[in-house]
Coordinates of N, CA and C in Angstrom, one line a residue:
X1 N 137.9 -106.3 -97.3 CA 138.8 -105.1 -97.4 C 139.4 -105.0 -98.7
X2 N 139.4 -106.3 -99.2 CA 140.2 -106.1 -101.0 C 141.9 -105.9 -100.8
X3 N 142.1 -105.8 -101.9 CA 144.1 -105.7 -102.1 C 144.0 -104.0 -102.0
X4 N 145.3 -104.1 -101.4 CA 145.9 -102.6 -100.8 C 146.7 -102.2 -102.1
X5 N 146.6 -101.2 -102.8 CA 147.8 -101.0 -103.7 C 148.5 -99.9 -103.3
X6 N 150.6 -99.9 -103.6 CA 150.9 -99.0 -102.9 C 150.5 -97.8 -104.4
X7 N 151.3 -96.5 -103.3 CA 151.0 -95.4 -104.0 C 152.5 -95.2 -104.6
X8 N 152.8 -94.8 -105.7 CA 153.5 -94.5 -106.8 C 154.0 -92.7 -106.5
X9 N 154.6 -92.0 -106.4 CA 155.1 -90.7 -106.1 C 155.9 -90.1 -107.2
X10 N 155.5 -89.2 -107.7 CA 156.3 -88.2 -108.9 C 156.7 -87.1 -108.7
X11 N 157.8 -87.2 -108.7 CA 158.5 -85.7 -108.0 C 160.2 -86.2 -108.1
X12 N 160.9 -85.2 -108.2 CA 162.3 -84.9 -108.7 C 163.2 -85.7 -107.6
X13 N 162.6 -85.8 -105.7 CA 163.5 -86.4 -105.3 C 162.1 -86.9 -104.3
X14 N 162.6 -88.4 -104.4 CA 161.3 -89.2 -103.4 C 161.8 -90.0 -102.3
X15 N 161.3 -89.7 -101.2 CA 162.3 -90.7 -100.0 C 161.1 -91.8 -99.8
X16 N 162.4 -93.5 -99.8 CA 161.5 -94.1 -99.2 C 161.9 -95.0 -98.4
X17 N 161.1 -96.2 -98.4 CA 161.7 -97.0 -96.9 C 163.3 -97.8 -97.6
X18 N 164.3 -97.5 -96.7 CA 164.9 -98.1 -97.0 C 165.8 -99.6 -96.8
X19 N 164.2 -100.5 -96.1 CA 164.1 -101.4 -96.3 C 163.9 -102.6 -97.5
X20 N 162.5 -101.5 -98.0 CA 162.5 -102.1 -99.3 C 161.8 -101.2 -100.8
X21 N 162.5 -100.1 -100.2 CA 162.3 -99.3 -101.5 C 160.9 -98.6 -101.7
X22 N 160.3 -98.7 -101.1 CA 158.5 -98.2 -101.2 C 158.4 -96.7 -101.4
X23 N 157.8 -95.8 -101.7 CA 157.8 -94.5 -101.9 C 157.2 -94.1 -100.6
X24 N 157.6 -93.2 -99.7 CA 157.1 -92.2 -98.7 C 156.5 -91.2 -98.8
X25 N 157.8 -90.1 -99.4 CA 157.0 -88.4 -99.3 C 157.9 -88.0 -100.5
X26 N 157.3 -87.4 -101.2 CA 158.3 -86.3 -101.9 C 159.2 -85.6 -101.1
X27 N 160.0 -85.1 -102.1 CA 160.6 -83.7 -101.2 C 160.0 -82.7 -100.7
X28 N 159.5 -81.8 -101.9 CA 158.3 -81.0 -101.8 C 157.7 -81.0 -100.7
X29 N 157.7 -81.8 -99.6 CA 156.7 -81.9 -99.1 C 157.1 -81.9 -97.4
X30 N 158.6 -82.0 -96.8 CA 159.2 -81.6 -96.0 C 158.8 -79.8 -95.7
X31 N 158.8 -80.0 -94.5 CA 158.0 -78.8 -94.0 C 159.8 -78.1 -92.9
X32 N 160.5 -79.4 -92.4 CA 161.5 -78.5 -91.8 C 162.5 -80.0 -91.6
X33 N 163.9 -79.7 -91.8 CA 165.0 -80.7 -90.9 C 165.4 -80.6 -90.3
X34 N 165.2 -80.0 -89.3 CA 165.4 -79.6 -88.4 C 165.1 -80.5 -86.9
X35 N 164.7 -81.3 -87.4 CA 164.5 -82.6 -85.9 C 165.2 -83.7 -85.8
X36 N 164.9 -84.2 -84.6 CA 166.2 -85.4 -84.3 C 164.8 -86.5 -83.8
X37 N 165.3 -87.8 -84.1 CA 164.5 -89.1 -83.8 C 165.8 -89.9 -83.0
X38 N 164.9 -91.2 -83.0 CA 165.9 -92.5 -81.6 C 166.8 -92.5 -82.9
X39 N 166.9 -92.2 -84.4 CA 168.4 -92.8 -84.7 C 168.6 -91.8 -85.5
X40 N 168.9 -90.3 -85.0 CA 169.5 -89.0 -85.2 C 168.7 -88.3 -86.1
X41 N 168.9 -87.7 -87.4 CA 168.3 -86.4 -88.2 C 167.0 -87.3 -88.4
X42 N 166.3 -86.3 -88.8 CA 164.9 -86.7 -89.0 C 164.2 -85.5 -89.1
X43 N 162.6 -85.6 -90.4 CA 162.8 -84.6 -91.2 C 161.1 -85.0 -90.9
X44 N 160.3 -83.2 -90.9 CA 159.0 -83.0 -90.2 C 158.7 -83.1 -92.1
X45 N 157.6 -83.9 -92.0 CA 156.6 -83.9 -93.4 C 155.0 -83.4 -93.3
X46 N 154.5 -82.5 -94.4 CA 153.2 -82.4 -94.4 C 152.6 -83.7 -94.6
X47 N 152.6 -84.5 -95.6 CA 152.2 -85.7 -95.7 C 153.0 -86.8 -96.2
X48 N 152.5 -87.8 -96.1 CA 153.6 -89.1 -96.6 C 152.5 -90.1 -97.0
X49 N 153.0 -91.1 -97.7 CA 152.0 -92.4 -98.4 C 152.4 -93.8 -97.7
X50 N 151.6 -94.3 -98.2 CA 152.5 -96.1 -98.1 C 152.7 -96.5 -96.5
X51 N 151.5 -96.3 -95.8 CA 152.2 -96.2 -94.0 C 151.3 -96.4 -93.6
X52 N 151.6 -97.4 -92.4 CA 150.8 -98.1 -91.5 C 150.3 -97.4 -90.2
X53 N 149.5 -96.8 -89.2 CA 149.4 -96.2 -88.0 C 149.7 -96.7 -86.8
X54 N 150.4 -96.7 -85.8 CA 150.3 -97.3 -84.8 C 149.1 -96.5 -83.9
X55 N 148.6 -97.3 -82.6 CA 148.0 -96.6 -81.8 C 148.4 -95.5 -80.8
X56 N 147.8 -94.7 -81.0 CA 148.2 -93.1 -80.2 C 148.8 -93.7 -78.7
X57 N 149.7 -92.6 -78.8 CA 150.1 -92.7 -76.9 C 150.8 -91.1 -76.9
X58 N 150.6 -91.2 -75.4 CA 151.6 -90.3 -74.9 C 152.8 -90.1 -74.8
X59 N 153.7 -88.9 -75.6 CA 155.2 -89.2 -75.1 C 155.6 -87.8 -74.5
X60 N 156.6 -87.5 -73.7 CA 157.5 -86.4 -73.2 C 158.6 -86.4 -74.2
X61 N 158.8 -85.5 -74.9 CA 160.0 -85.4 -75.9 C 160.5 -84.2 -75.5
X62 N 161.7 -83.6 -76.1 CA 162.5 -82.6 -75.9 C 161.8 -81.3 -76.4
X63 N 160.7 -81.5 -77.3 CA 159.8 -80.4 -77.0 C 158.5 -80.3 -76.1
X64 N 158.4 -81.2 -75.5 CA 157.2 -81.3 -74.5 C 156.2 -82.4 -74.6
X65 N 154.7 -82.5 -74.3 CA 154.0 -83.6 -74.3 C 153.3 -83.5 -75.6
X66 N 153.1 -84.8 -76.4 CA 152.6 -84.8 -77.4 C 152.0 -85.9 -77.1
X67 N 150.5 -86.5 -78.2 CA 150.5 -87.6 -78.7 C 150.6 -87.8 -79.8
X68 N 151.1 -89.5 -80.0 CA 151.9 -89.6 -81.2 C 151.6 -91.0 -81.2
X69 N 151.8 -91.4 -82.4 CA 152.0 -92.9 -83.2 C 152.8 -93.1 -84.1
X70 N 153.4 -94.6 -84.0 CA 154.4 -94.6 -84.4 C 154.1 -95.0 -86.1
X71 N 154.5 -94.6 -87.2 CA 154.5 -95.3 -88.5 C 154.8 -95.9 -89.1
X72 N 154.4 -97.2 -89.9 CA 155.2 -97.9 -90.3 C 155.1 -98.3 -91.9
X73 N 156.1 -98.3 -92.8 CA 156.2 -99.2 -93.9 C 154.9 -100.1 -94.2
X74 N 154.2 -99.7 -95.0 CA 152.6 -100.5 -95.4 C 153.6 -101.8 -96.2
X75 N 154.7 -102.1 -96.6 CA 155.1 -103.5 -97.8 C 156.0 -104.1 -96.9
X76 N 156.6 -103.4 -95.9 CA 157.5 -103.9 -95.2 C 157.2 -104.3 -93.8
X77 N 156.6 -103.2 -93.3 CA 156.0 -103.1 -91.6 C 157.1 -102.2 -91.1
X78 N 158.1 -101.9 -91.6 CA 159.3 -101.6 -90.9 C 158.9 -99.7 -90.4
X79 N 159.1 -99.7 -89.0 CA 158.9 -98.3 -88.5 C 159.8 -97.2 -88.9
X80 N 159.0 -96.6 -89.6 CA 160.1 -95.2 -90.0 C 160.2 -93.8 -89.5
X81 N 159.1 -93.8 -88.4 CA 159.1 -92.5 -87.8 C 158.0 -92.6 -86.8
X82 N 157.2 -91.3 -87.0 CA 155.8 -91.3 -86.6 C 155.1 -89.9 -86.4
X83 N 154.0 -90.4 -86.1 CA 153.1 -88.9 -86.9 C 152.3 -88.0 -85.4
X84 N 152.1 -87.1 -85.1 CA 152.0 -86.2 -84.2 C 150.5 -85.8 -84.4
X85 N 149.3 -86.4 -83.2 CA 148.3 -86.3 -82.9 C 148.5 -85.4 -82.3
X86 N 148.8 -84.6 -81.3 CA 148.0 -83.3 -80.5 C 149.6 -83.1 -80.0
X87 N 149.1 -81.6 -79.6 CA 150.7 -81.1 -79.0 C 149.7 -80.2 -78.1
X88 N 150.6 -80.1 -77.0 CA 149.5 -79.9 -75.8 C 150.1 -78.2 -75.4
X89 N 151.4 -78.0 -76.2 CA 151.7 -76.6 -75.8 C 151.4 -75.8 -77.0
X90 N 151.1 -74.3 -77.0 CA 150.5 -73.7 -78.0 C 151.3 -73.2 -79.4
X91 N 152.8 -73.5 -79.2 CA 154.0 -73.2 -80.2 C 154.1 -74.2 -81.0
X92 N 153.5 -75.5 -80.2 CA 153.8 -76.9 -81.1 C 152.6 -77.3 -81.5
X93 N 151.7 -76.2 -81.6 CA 150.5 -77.0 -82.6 C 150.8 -77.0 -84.0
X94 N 152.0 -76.3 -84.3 CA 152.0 -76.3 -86.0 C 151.9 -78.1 -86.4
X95 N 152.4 -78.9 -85.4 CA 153.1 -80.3 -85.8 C 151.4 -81.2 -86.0
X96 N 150.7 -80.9 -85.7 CA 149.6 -81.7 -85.1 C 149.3 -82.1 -86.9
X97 N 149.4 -83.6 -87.3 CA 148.7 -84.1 -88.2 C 150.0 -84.2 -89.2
X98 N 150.8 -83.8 -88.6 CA 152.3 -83.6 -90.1 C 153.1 -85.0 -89.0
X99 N 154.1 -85.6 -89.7 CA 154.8 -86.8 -90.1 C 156.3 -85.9 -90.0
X100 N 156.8 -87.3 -88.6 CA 158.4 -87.1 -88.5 C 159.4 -88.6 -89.4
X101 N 159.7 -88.5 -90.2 CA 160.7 -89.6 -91.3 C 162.0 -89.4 -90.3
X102 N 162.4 -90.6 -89.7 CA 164.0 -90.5 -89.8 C 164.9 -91.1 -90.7
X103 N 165.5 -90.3 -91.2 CA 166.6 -90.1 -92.1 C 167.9 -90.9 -92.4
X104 N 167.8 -92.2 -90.8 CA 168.8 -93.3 -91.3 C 167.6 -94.3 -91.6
X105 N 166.5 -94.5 -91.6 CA 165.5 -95.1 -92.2 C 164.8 -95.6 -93.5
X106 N 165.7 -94.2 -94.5 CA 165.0 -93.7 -95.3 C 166.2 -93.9 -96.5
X107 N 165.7 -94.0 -97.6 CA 166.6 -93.7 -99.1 C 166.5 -93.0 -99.9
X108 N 167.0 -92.6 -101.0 CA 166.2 -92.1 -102.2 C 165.8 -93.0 -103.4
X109 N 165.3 -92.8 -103.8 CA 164.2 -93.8 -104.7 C 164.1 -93.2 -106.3
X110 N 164.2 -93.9 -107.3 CA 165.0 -93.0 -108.7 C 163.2 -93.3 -108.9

């Protein structure tokens, strides 16, 4: 498999784990904040870097049934959110393949 290198992010404001500093997502790249996670604000992304996959499952959330996996920190392992495989109602397919970051998880990164 070889060495993993992380990915490096350029952009005006970068969130990352704020365990140990790794780069996540740009700003740019927040699609809405308008969501809540198990430890409050939490912020929908088109894509993010540096992240590990958990295996898909089913959840019931406060918008309905989704599957989802949970993400984690590729330097740290530390879970920062997670990413949205299928949304089973037709309003929530915008989410399908976009990344939820929660927001006490996360830092900014100079």
């Amino acid at each position: 498999m070889g060495l993993q290198y992380n990915i490096y992010l350029n952009s005006d404001k970068i969130f990352g784990c704020k365990n140990c500093k790794t780069h996540l997502a740009g700003h740019e790249s927040i699609i809405s904040r308008n969501f809540r996670g198990q430890h409050g604000k939490a912020y929908l992304f088109a894509s993010v870097v540096n992240i590990d996959e958990g295996p898909a499952n089913e959840r019931h959330m406060t918008t309905g049934r989704h599957v989802v996996r949970d993400i984690g920190c590729k330097q740290c392992k530390e879970t920062v959110g997670w990413k949205y495989d299928k949304a089973y109602e037709a309003n929530e397919k915008y989410k399908e393949g976009k990344f939820i970051l929660e927001a006490e998880l996360l830092c900014y990164v100079d």
